[in-house]
Short mmCIF file of C-alpha atoms and ligand atoms in Angstrom, two decimals:
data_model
loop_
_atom_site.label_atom_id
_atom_site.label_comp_id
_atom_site.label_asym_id
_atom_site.label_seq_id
_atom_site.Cartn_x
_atom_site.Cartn_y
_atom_site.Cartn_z
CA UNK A 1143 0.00 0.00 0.00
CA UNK A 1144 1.04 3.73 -0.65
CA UNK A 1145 1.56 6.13 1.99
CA UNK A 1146 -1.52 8.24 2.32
CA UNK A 1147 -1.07 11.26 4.26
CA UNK A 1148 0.13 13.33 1.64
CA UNK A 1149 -0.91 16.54 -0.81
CA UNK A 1150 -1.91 15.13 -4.46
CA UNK A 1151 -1.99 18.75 -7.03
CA UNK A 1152 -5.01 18.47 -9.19
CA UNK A 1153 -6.26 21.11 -11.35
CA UNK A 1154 -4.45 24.13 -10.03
CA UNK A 1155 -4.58 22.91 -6.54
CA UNK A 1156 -3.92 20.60 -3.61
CA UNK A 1157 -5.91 18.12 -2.22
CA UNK A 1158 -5.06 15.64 0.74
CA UNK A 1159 -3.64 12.34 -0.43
CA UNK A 1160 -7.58 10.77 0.35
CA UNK A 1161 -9.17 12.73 -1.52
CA UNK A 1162 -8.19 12.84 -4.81
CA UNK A 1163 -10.82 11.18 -5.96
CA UNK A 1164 -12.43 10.17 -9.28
CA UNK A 1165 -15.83 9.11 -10.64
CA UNK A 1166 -16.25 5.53 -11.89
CA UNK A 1167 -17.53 6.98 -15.21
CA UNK A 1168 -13.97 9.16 -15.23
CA UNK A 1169 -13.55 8.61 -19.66
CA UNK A 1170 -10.45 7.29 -18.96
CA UNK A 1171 -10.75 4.80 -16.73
CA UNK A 1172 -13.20 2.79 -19.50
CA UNK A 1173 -11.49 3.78 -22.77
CA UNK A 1174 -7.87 4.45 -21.38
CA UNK A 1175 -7.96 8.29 -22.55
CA UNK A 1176 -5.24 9.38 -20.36
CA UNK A 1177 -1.35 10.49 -20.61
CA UNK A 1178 1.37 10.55 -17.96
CA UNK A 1179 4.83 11.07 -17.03
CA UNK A 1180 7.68 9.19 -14.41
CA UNK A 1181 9.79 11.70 -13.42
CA UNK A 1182 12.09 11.17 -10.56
CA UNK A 1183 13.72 14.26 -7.89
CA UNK A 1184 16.84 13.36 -6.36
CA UNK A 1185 18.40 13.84 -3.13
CA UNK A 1186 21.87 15.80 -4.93
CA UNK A 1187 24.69 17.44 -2.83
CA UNK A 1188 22.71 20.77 -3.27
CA UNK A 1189 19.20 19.47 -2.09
CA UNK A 1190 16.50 17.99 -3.93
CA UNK A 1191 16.58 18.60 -7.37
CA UNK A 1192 13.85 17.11 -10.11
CA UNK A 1193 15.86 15.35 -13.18
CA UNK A 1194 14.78 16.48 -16.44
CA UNK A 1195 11.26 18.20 -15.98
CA UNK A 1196 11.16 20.07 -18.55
CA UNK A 1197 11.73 17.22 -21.05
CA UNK A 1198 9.29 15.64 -19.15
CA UNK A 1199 6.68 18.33 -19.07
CA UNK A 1200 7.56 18.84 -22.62
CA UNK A 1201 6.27 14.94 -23.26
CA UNK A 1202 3.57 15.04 -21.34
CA UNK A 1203 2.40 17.90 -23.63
CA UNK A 1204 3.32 16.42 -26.56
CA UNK A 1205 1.99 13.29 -25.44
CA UNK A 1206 -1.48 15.16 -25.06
CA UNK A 1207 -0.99 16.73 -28.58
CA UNK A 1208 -1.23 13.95 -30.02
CA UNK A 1209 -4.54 12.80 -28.61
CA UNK A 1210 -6.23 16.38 -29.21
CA UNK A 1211 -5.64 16.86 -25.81
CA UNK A 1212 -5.10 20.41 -24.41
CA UNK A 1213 -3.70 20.46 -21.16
CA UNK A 1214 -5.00 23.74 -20.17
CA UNK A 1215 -1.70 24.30 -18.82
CA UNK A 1216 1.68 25.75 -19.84
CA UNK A 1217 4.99 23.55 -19.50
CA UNK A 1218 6.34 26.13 -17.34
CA UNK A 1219 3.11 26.08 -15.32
CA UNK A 1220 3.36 22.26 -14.95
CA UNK A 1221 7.26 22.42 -13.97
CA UNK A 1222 6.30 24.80 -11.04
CA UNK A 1223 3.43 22.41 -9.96
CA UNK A 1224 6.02 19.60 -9.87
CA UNK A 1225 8.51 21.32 -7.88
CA UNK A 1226 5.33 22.44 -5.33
CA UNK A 1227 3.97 19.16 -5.00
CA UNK A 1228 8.10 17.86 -4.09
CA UNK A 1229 7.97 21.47 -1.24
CA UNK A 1230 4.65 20.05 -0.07
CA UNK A 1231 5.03 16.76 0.36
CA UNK A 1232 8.53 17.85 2.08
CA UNK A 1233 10.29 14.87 -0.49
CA UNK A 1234 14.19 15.20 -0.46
CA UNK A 1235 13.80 12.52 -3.00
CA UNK A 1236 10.55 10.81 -4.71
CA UNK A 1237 8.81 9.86 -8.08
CA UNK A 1238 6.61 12.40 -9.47
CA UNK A 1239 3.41 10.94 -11.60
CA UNK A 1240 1.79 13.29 -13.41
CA UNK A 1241 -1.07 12.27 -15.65
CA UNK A 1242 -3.91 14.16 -17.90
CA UNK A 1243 -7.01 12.17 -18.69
CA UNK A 1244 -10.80 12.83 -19.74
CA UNK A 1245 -12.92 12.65 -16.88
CA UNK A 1246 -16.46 12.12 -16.20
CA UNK A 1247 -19.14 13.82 -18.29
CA UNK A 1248 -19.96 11.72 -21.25
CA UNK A 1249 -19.70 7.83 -22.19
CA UNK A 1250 -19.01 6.79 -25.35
CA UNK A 1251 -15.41 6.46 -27.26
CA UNK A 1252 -15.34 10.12 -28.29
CA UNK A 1253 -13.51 12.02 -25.30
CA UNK A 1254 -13.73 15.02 -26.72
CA UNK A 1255 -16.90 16.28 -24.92
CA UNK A 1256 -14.79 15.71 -21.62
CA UNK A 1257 -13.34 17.87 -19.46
CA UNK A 1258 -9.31 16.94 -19.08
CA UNK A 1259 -8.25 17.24 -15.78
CA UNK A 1260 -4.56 17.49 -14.34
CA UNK A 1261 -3.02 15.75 -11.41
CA UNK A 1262 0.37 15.36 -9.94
CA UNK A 1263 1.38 13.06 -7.00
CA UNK A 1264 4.94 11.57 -5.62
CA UNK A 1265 5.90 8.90 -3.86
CA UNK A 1266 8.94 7.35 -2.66
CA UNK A 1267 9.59 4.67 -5.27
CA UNK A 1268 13.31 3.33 -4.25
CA UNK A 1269 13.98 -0.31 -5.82
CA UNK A 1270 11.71 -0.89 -8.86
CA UNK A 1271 13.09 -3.64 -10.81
CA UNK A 1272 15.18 -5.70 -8.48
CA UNK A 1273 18.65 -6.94 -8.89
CA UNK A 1274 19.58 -9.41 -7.12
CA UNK A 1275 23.06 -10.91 -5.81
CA UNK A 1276 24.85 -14.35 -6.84
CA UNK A 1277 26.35 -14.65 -3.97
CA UNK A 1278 29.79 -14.40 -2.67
CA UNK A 1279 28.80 -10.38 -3.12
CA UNK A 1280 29.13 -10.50 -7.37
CA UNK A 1281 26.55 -8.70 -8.43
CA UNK A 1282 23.82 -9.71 -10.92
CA UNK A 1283 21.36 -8.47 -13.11
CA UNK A 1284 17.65 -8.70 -14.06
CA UNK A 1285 16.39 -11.83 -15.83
CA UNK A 1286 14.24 -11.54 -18.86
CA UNK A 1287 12.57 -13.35 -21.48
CA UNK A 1288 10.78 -12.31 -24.67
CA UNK A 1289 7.18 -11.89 -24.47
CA UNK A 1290 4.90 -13.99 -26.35
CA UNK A 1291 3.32 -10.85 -26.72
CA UNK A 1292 4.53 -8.20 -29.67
CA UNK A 1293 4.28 -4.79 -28.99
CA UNK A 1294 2.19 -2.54 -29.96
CA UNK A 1295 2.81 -1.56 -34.10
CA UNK A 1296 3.65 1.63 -35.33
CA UNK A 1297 0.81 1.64 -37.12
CA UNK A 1298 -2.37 0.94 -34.39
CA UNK A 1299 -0.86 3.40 -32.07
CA UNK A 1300 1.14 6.39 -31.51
CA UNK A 1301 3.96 4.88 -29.08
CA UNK A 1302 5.65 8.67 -29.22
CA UNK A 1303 2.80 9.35 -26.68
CA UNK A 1304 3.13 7.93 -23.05
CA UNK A 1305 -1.10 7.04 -23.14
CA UNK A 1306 -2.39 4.97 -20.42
CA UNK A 1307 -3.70 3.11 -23.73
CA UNK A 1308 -0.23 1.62 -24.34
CA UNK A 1309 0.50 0.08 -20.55
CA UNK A 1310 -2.21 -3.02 -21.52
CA UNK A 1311 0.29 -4.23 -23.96
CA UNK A 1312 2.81 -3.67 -21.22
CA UNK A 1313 0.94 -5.24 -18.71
CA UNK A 1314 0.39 -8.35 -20.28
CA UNK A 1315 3.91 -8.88 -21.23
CA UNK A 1316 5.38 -7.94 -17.56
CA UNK A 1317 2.66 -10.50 -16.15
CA UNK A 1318 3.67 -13.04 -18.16
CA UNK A 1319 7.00 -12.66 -17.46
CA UNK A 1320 6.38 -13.08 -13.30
CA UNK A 1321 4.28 -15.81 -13.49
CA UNK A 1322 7.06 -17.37 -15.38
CA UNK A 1323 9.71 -16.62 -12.97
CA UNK A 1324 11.22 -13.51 -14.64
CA UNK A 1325 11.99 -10.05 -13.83
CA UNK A 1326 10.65 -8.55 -16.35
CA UNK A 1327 9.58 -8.91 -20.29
CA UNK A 1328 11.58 -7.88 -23.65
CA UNK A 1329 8.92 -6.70 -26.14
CA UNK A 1330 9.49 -7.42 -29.64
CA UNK A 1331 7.36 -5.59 -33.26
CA UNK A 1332 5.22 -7.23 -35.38
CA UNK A 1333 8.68 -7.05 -37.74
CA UNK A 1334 10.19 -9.06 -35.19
CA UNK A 1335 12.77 -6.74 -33.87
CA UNK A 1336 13.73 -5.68 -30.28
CA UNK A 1337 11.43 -2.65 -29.31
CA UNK A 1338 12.12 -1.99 -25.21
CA UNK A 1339 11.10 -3.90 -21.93
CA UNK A 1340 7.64 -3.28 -20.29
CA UNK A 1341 8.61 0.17 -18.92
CA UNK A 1342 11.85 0.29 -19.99
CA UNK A 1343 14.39 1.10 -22.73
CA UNK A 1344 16.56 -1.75 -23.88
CA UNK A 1345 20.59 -1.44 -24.69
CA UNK A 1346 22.85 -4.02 -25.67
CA UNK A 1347 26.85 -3.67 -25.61
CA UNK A 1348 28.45 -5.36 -28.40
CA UNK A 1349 32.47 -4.67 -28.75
CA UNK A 1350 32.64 -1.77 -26.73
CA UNK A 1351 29.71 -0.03 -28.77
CA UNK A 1352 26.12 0.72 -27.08
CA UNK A 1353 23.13 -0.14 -29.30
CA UNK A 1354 19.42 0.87 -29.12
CA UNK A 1355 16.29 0.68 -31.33
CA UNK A 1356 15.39 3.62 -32.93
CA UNK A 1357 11.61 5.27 -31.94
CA UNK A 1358 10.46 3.97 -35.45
CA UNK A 1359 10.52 0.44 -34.08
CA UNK A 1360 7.56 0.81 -31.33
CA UNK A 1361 10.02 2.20 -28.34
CA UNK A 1362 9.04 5.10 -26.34
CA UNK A 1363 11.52 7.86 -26.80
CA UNK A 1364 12.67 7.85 -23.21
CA UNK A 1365 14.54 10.01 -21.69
CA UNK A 1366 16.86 8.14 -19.68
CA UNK A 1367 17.59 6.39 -23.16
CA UNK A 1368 18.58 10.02 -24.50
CA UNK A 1369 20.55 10.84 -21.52
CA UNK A 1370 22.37 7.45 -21.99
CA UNK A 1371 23.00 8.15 -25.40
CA UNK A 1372 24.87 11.77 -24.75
CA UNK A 1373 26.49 10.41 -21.82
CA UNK A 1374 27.87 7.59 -24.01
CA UNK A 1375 28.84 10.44 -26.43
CA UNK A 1376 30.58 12.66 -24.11
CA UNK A 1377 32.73 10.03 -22.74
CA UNK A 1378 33.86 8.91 -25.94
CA UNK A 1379 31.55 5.03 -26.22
CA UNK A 1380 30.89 4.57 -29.48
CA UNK A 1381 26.95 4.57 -29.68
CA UNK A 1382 24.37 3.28 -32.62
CA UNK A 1383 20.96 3.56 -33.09
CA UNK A 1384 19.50 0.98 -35.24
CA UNK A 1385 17.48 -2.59 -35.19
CA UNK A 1386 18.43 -5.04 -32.69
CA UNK A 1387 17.61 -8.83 -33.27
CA UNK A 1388 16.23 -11.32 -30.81
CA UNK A 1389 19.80 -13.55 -30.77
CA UNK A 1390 21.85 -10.57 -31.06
CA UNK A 1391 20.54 -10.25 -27.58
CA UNK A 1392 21.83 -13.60 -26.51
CA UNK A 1393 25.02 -13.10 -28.43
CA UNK A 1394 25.79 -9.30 -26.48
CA UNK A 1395 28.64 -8.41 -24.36
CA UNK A 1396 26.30 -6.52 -22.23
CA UNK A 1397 22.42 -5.79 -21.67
CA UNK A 1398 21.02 -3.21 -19.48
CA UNK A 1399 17.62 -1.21 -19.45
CA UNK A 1400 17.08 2.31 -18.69
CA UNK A 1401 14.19 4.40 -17.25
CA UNK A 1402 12.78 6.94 -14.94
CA UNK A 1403 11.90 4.15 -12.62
CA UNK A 1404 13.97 1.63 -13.45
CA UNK A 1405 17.22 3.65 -13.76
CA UNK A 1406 20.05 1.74 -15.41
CA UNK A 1407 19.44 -1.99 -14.71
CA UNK A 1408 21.99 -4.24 -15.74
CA UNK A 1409 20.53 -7.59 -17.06
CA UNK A 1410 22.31 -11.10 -16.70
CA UNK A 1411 20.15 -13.54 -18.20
CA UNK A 1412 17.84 -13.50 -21.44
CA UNK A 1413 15.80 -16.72 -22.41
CA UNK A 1414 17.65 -18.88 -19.55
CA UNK A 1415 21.07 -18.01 -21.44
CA UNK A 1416 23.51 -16.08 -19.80
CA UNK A 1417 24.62 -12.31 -20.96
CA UNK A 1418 27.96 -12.08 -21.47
CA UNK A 1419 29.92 -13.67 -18.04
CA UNK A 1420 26.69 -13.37 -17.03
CA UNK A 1421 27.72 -10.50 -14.38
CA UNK A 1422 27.17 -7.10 -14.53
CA UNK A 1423 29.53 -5.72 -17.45
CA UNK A 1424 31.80 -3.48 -17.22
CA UNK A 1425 30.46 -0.37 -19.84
CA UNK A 1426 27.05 -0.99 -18.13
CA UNK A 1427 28.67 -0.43 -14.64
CA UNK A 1428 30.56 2.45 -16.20
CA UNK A 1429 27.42 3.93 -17.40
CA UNK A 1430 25.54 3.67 -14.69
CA UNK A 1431 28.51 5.11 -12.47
CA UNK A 1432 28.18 8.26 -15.17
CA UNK A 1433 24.67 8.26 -14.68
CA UNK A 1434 24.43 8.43 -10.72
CA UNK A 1435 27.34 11.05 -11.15
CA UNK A 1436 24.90 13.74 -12.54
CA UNK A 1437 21.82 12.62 -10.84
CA UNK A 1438 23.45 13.46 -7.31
CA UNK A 1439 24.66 16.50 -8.62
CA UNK A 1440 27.83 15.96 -8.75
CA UNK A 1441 28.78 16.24 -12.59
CA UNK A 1442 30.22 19.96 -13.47
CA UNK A 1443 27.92 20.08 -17.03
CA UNK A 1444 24.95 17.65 -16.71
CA UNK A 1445 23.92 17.93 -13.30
CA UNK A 1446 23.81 22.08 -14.22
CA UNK A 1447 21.67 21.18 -17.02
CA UNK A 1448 19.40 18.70 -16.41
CA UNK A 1449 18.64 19.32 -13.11
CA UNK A 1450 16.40 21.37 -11.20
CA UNK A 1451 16.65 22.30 -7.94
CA UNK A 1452 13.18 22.32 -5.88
CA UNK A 1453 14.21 25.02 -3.24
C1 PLP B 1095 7.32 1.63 -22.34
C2 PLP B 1095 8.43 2.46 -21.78
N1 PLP B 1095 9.60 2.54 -22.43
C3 PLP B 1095 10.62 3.26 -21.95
C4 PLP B 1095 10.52 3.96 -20.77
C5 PLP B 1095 11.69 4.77 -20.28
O1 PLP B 1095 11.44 6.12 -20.47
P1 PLP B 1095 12.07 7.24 -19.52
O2 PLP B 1095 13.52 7.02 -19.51
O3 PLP B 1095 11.67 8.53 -20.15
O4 PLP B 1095 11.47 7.03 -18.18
C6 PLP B 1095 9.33 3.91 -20.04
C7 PLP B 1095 9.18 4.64 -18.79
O5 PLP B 1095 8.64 5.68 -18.76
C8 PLP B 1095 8.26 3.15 -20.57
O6 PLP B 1095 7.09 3.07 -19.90
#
């Protein structure tokens, strides 16, 4: 269960944590006419700071854009209600969920005679995709397997828009993969390609170069992906963005995934066969070393740039 004693911003204000309620006929909750963001604020050597937001807020926007979905609000707007909802929920670090869906009004597929209504809440949201240890203190990564299910095409959806619409797909495959004993699911398109994980970006290291899918396969264009990518750039990793195949998986050096939640996970087993040594590898440890540099703050040109401090 979440804690509950906190302030939830919705439409312009705050509620208490219990209160931010919606109607059962809420548009969204029967047609999936919402969008959202996963942002995270970190606790950084200068205080909390949010990573990101206005990429974030940017997406969320877009994300609406593409549904015909005015906000009502600008980005700037929405980057100040972030940072107050972190002040008044006194969070030195959290996850911030903010989401725009039609509400309650009208039934029937059309949304657009509903109202869209705003809301922002954060919780603490520490270890979200759990690595565990081999013992004798080596560390290891997330095991995965590839869903029976593809993900969603090009072509039926918009996947540049973070829609509640789209997490279905994504719950199916992440279900499947627990009930089979795995950490999580690797989606692949109806072409057959590697798209991302559930909730998650996929990378694979292959002779000291990172490789991703490009947003034309399916995968959301996330931003811990782009921040991996210019990381990778600045410190000299060779990087490519192009289509991945299911056994060029099992035949990589490396495999991690990257996201708001998820952060950089490194992943040691695909299909029952081992990554690499089947330990955490050593560009993905390098990465994510990078990584946790800037989002405490500590970086001299990222953590000026992509973060923003909430006091
Ligand atoms: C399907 C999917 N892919 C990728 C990501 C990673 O995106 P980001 O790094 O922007 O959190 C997420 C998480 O938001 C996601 O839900």
């Amino acid at each position: 269960m979440m804690e509950s004693n906190g302030k939830i911003w919705l439409n312009g204000s705050f509620v208490d944590w219990n209160q931010a309620k919606i109607h059962v006929l809420t548009h969204a909750l029967h047609y999936a006419t919402g969008v959202f963001e996963g942002i995270r604020c970190y606790k950084t050597v200068n205080g909390p700071a949010i990573f990101r937001l206005s990429d974030h807020m940017q997406r969320l926007i877009d994300s609406g854009r593409i549904y015909f979905m005015d906000l009502g609000y600008t980005r700037e707007r929405l980057e100040r209600a972030a940072i107050d909802t972190v002040k008044a929920n006194g969070m030195q670090e959290c996850y911030i969920r903010p989401i725009a869906y039609y509400g309650y009004g009208k039934m029937g597929v059309n949304p657009m005679p509903n109202k869209v209504s705003v809301a922002i809440a954060v919780w603490k949201w520490d270890e979200y995709l759990k690595a565990g240890s081999a013992g004798g203190g080596e560390e290891k990564g997330a095991r995965l397997m590839i869903s029976s299910w593809t993900r969603i095409d090009i072509r039926a959806m918009p996947m540049h828009a973070k829609a509640t619409a789209n997490y279905a797909n994504s719950a199916l495959a992440r279900v499947e993969a627990i009930k089979a004993g795995f950490d999580e699911a690797i989606m692949l398109n109806a072409s057959g390609h590697v798209v991302e994980a559930s909730a998650e970006n996929i990378f694979i290291v292959k002779n000291g170069t990172i490789v991703t899918p490009p947003t034309t396969s399916g995968a959301l264009a996330g931003i811990t992906r782009d921040s991996m990518l210019t990381l990778a750039k600045e410190n000299e990793i060779p990087v490519q963005i192009r289509d991945i195949s299911r056994d060029e998986l099992y035949l990589a050096d490396e495999v991690f995934l990257t996201g708001t939640a998820a952060e950089v996970k490194p992943v040691s087993e695909i299909d029952n066969r081992k990554i690499g040594s089947g330990n955490v590898g050593e560009t993905t440890k390098r990465l994510r070393s990078i990584f946790e540099t800037v989002v405490s703050g500590k970086d001299k040109k990222f953590s000026k740039i992509w973060l923003t401090p909430v006091n």
